[in-house]
Coordinates of C-alpha atoms in Angstrom, one line a residue:
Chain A
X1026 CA 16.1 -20.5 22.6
X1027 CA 17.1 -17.4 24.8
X1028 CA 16.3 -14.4 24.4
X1029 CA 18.4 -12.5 22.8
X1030 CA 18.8 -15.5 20.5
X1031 CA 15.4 -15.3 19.8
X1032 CA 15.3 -11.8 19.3
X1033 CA 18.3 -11.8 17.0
X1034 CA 17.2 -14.5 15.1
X1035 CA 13.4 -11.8 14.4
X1036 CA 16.6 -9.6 13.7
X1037 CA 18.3 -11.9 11.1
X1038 CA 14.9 -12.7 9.6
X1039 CA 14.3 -8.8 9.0
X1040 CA 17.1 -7.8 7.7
X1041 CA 17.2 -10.5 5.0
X1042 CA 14.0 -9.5 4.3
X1043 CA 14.2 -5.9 3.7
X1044 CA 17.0 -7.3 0.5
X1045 CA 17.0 -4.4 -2.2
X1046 CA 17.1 -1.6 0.1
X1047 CA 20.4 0.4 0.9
X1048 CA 22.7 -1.2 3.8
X1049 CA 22.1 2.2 5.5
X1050 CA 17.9 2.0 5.1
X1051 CA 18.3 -1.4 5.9
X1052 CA 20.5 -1.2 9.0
X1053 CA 18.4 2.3 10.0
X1054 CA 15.5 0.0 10.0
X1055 CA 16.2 -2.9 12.3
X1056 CA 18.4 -0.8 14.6
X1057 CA 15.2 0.8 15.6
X1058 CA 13.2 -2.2 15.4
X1059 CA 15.7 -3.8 18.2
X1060 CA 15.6 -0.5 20.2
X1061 CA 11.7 -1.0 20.4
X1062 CA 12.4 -4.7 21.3
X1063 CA 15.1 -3.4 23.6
X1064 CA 12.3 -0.5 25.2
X1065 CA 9.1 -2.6 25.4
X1066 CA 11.5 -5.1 27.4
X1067 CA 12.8 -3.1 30.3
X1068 CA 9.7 -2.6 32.1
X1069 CA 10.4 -5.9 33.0
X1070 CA 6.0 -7.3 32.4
X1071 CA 6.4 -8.2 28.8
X1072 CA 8.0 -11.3 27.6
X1073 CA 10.1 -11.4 24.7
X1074 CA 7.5 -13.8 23.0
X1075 CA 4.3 -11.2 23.4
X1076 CA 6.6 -8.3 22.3
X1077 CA 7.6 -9.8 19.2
X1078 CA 3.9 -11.6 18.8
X1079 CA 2.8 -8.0 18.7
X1080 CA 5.0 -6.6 16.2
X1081 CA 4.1 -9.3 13.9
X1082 CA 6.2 -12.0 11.4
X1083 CA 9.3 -10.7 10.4
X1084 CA 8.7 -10.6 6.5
X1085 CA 5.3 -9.5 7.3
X1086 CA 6.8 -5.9 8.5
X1087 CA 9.4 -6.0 5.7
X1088 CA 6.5 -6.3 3.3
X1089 CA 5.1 -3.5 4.5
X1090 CA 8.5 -1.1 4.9
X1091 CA 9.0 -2.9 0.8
X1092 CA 5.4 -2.4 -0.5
X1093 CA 5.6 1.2 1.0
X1094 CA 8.8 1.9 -1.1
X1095 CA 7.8 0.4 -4.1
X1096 CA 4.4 2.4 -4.4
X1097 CA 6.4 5.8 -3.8
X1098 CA 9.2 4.7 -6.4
X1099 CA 6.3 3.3 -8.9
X1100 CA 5.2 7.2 -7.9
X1101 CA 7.8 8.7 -9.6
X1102 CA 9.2 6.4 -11.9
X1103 CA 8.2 5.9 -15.8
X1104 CA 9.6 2.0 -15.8
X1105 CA 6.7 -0.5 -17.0
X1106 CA 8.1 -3.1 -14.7
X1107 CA 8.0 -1.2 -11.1
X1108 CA 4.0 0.3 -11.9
X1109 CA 3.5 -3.5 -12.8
X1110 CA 4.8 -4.7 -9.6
X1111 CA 3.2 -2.4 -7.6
X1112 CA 0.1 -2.5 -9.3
X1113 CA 0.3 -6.3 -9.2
X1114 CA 1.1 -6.1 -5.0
X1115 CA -2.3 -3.5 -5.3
X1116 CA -4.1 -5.9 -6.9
X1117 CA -3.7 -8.4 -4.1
X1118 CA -6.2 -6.1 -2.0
X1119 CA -9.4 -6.1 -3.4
X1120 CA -11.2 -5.7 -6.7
X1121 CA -10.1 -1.9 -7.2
X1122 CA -6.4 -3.0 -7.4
X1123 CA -7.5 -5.5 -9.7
X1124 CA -9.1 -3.0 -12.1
X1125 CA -6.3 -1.0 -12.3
X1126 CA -3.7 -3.8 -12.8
X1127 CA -5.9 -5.3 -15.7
X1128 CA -5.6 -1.7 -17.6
X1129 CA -2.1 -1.3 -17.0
X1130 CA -1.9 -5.2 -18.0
X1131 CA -3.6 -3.9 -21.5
X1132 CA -1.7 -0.8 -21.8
X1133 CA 1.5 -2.2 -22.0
X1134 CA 0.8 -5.0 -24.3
X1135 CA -0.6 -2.6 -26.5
X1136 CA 2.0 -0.4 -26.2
X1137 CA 4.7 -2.8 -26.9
X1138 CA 2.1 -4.7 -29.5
X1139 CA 3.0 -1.4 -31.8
X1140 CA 6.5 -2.1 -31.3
X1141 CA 6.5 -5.3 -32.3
X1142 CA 4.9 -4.8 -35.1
X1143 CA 7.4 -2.1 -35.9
X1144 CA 10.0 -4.9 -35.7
X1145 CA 7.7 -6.8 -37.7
X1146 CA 6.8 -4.8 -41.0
X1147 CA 10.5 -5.4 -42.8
X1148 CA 10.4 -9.2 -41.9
X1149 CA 7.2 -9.8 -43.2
X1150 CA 5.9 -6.4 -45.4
X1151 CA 2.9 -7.5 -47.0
X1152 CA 1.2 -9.7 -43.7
X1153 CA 2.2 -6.6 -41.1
X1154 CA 0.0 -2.9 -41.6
X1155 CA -2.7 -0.8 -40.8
X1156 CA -5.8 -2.7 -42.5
X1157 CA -8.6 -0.6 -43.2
X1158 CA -12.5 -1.7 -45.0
X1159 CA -15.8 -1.6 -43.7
X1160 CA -16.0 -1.9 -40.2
X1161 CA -12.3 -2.3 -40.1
X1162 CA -9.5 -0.2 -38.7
X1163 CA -6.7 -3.2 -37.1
X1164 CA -3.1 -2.6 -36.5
X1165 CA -1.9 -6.1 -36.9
X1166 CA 0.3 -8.9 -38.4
X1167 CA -1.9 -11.3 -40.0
X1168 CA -0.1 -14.6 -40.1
X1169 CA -1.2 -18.1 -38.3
X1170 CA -4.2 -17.8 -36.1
X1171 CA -5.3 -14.3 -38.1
X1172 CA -6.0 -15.1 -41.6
X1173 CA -5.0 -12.4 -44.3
X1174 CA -7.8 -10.0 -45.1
X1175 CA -9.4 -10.6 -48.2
X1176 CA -8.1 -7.7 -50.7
X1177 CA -10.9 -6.6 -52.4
X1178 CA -12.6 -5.1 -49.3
X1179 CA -9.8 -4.3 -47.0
X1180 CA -6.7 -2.5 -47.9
X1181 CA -3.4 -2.0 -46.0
X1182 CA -3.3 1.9 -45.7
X1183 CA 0.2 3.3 -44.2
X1184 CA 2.9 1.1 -46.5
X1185 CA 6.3 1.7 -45.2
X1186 CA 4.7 4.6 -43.4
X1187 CA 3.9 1.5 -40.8
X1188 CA 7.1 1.7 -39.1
X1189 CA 7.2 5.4 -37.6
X1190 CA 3.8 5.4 -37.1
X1191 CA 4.5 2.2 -34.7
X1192 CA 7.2 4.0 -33.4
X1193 CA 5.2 6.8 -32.3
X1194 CA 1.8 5.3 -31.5
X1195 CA 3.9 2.4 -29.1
X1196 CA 5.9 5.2 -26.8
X1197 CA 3.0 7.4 -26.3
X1198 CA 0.6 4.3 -25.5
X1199 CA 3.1 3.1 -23.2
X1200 CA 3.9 6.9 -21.6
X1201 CA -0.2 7.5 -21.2
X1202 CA -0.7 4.5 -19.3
X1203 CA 2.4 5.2 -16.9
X1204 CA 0.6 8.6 -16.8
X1205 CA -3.1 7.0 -16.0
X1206 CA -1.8 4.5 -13.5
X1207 CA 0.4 7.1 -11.4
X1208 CA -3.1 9.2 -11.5
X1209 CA -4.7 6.6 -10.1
X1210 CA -2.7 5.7 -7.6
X1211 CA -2.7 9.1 -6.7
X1212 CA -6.3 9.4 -6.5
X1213 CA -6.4 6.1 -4.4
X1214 CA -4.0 6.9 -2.3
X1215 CA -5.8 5.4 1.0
X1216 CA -6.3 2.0 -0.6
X1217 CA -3.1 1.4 -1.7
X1218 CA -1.6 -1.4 0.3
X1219 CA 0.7 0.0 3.1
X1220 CA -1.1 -1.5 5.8
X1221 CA -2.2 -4.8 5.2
X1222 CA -1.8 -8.9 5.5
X1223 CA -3.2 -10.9 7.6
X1224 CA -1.7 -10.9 10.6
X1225 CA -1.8 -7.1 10.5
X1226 CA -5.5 -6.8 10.2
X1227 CA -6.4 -9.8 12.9
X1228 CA -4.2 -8.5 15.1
X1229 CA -6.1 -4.8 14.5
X1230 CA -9.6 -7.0 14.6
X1231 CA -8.8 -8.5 18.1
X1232 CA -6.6 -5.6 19.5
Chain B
X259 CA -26.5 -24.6 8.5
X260 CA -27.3 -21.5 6.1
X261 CA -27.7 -19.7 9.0
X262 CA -24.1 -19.6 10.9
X263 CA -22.5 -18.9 7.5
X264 CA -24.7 -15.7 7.5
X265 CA -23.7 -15.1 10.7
X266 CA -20.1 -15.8 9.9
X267 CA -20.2 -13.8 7.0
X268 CA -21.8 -10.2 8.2
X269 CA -19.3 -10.3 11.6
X270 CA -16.0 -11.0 8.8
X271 CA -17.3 -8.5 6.6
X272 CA -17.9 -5.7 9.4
X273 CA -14.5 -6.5 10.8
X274 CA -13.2 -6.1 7.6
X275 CA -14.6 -2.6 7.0
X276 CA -13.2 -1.9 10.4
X277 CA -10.2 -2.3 9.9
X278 CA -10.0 -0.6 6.7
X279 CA -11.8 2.3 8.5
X280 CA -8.5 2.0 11.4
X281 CA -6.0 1.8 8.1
X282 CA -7.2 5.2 7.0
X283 CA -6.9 7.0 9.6
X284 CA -3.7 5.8 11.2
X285 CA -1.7 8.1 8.9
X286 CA -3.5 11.5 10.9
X287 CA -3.6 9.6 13.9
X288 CA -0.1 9.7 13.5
X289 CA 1.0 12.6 12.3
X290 CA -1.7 14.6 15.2
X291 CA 0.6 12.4 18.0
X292 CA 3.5 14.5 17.4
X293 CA 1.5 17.6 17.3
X294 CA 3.2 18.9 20.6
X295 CA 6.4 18.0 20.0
X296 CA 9.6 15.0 18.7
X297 CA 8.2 11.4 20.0
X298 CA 10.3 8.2 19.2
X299 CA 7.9 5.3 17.8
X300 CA 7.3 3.5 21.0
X301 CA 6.0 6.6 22.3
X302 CA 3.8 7.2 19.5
X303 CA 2.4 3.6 19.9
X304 CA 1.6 5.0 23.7
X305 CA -0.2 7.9 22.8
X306 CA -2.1 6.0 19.8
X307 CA -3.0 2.9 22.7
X308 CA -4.4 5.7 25.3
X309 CA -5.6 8.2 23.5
X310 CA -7.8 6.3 20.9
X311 CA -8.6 2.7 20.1
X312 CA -6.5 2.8 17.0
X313 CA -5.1 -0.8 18.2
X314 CA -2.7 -1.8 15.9
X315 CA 0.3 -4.9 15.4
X316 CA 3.2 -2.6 16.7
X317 CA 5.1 -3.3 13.5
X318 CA 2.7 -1.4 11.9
X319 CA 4.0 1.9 13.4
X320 CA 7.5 2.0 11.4
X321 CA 6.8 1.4 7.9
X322 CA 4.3 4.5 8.5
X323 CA 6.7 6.3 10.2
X324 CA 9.1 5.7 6.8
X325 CA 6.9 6.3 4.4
X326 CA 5.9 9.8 6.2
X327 CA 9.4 10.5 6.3
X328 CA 9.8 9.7 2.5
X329 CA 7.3 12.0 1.7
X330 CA 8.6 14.7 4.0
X331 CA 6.0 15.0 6.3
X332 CA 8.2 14.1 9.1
X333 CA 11.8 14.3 9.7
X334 CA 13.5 11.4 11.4
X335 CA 16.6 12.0 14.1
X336 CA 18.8 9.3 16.4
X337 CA 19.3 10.8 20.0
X338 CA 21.4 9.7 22.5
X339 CA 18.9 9.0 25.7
X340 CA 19.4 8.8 29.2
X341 CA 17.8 5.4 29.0
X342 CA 21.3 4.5 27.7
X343 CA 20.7 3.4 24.1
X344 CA 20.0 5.9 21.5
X345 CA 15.9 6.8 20.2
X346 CA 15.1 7.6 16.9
X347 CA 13.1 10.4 17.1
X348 CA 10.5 12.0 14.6
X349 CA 9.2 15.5 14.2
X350 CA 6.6 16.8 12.0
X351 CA 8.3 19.1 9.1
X352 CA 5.8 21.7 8.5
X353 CA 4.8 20.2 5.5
X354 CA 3.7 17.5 8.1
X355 CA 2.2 19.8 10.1
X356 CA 0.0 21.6 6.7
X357 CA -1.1 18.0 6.2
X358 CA -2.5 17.5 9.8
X359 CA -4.1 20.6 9.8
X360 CA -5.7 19.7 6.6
X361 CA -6.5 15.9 7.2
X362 CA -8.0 17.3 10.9
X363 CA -10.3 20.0 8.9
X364 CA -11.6 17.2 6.8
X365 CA -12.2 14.9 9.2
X366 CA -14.1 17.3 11.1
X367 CA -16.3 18.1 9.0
X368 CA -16.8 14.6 7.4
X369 CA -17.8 12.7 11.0
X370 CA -19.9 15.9 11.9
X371 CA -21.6 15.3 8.6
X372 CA -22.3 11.4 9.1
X373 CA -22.5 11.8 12.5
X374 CA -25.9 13.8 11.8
X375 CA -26.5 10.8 9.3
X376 CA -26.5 7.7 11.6
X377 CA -27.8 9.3 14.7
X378 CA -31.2 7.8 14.1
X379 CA -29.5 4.6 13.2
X380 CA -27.3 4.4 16.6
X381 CA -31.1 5.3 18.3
X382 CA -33.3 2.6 16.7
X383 CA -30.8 0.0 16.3
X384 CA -29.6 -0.8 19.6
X385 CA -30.1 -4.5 19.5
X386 CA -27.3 -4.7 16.0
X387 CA -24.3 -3.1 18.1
X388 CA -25.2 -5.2 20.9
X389 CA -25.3 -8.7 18.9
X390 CA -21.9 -7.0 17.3
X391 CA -20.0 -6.4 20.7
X392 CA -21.2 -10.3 21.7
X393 CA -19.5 -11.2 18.8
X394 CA -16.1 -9.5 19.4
X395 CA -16.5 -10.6 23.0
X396 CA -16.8 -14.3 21.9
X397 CA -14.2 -13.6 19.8
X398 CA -11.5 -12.3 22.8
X399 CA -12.5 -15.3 24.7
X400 CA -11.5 -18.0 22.2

């Protein structure tokens, strides 16, 4: 391959990539990636091979320019799915990440738990409530693997009252756990994962 | 055979740590480069490579160079250069500049503080960093 085949080709491989950004962020991007190809090139010493060696894989850097934008959007966003992702692409870099996916894991099943059972309660009123008895206090819809409670001790406590309560409860779960997650990122800001894979860190390890 | 994993083990580990150490503070490192004025990203590499041992995969560079500009520490510009094809240049907003000043103040104080702290440790210890720099070296050779 020549050069500039080769070097087009690193191009190519970018730009597909960087898919889901704008034309204009994408193009922005690997314009100035081929002007450092271009640059690091003209004193003539470095090969082609060593410069792009050095800049690393291709979807390696796009990972990085992607990961970068989809912590700042998960930033700002309220969507379940984008603090998911990112916490998920977190989660991939050590145990911290992992802690933090695991309780936004929880909160959004809870979250949407209530609304399901929202959805429940007219389908199936008498199996779907609030049960409350000694040493019981359990949102739930008892059918299949969760026996009904039996009667005498434990009583179904909100009635029709159910629904807006799960309508309330499921929202505000879901909005705190947005809410905790973005806090933590925050806090965490220097372990989130902008700089890493491993080609990254050898090539930091070994200079 | 217990013994090589050890050995294995403690030199991954401290690599590891290092690295992590580098990732921290590339983001001042970089925003302290353009301290004196616009530099495109090649010349930031440059100044990073001479200036400290902040060694980095190249690529690393831009997607740090985005994000700052996202979060308007920086503010990104194409140029036309002499060298005939244009530069994209960055600048540090003063938002930028706040944030180096601040990150610089911290760091200050934090290395002064742990630089007291492991001064007995760099003293006594001599043989450790040694067997550690054998390591890398062994390591370059391969």
């Amino acid at each position: 391959m020549t050069t500039d085949a080769q070097v087009n080709d690193y191009l190519a491989h970018l730009r597909t990539a960087l898919a889901g950004m704008t034309l204009a962020e994408r193009e922005d991007i690997v314009e100035e990636i081929r002007m450092h190809i271009r640059e690091r090139s003209a004193d003539g010493q470095t090969g082609v091979d060593e410069i792009l060696a050095r800049l690393g894989p291709a979807e390696e850097l796009a990972q990085q320019y992607r990961t970068g934008r989809l912590l700042q959007q998960a930033g700002r966003s309220i969507s379940p799915v984008l603090i998911l992702r990112a916490t998920l692409r977190w989660a991939r870099t050590g145990v911290e990440g992992a802690v933090v996916f695991v309780i936004a894991l929880l909160g959004y099943v809870m979250g949407f738990g209530f609304l399901l059972l929202a959805l429940l309660k007219p389908l199936f009123p008498a199996r779907t409530g609030l049960w409350v008895g000694p040493g019981v206090f359990d949102f739930s819809f008892r059918m299949g693997l969760l026996p009904a409670y039996p009667s005498a001790t434990v009583h179904e406590v909100l009635g029709w009252w159910f629904i807006p309560v799960c309508l309330m409860v499921g929202p505000l779960t879901i909005l705190l756990t947005t809410k905790l997650i973005q806090l933590l990122m925050k806090r965490f800001r220097w372990q989130l994962p902008f700089v890493t894979g491993a080609h990254t860190q050898a090539a930091m390890m070994t200079g | 055979m217990a013994k090589p994993l050890s050995i294995t083990f403690e030199v991954e580990s401290s690599e590891r740590w290092e690295a992590q150490m580098r990732k921290g503070c590339l983001e001042m490192a970089v925003l302290a480069s353009l301290w004196h004025g616009r530099l495109y990203g090649l010349e930031i590499l440059r100044v990073l490579e001479r200036d400290s041992q902040l060694v980095l995969a190249e690529g690393t560079i831009y997607p740090i160079l985005n994000r700052l500009r996202v979060e308007g520490l920086v503010q990104a510009q194409w140029v036309e250069a002499e060298a005939g094809h244009p530069r994209k240049y960055y600048e540090l907003t003063a938002a930028g500049r706040e944030r180096a000043t601040q990150m610089a103040e911290t760091w200050t104080e934090f290395s002064a503080g742990l630089g007291y702290l492991i001064e007995p440790v760099l003293k006594s210890a001599p043989k450790a960093n040694m067997r550690r720099l054998a390591a890398k070296k062994g390591k370059e050779l391969e």
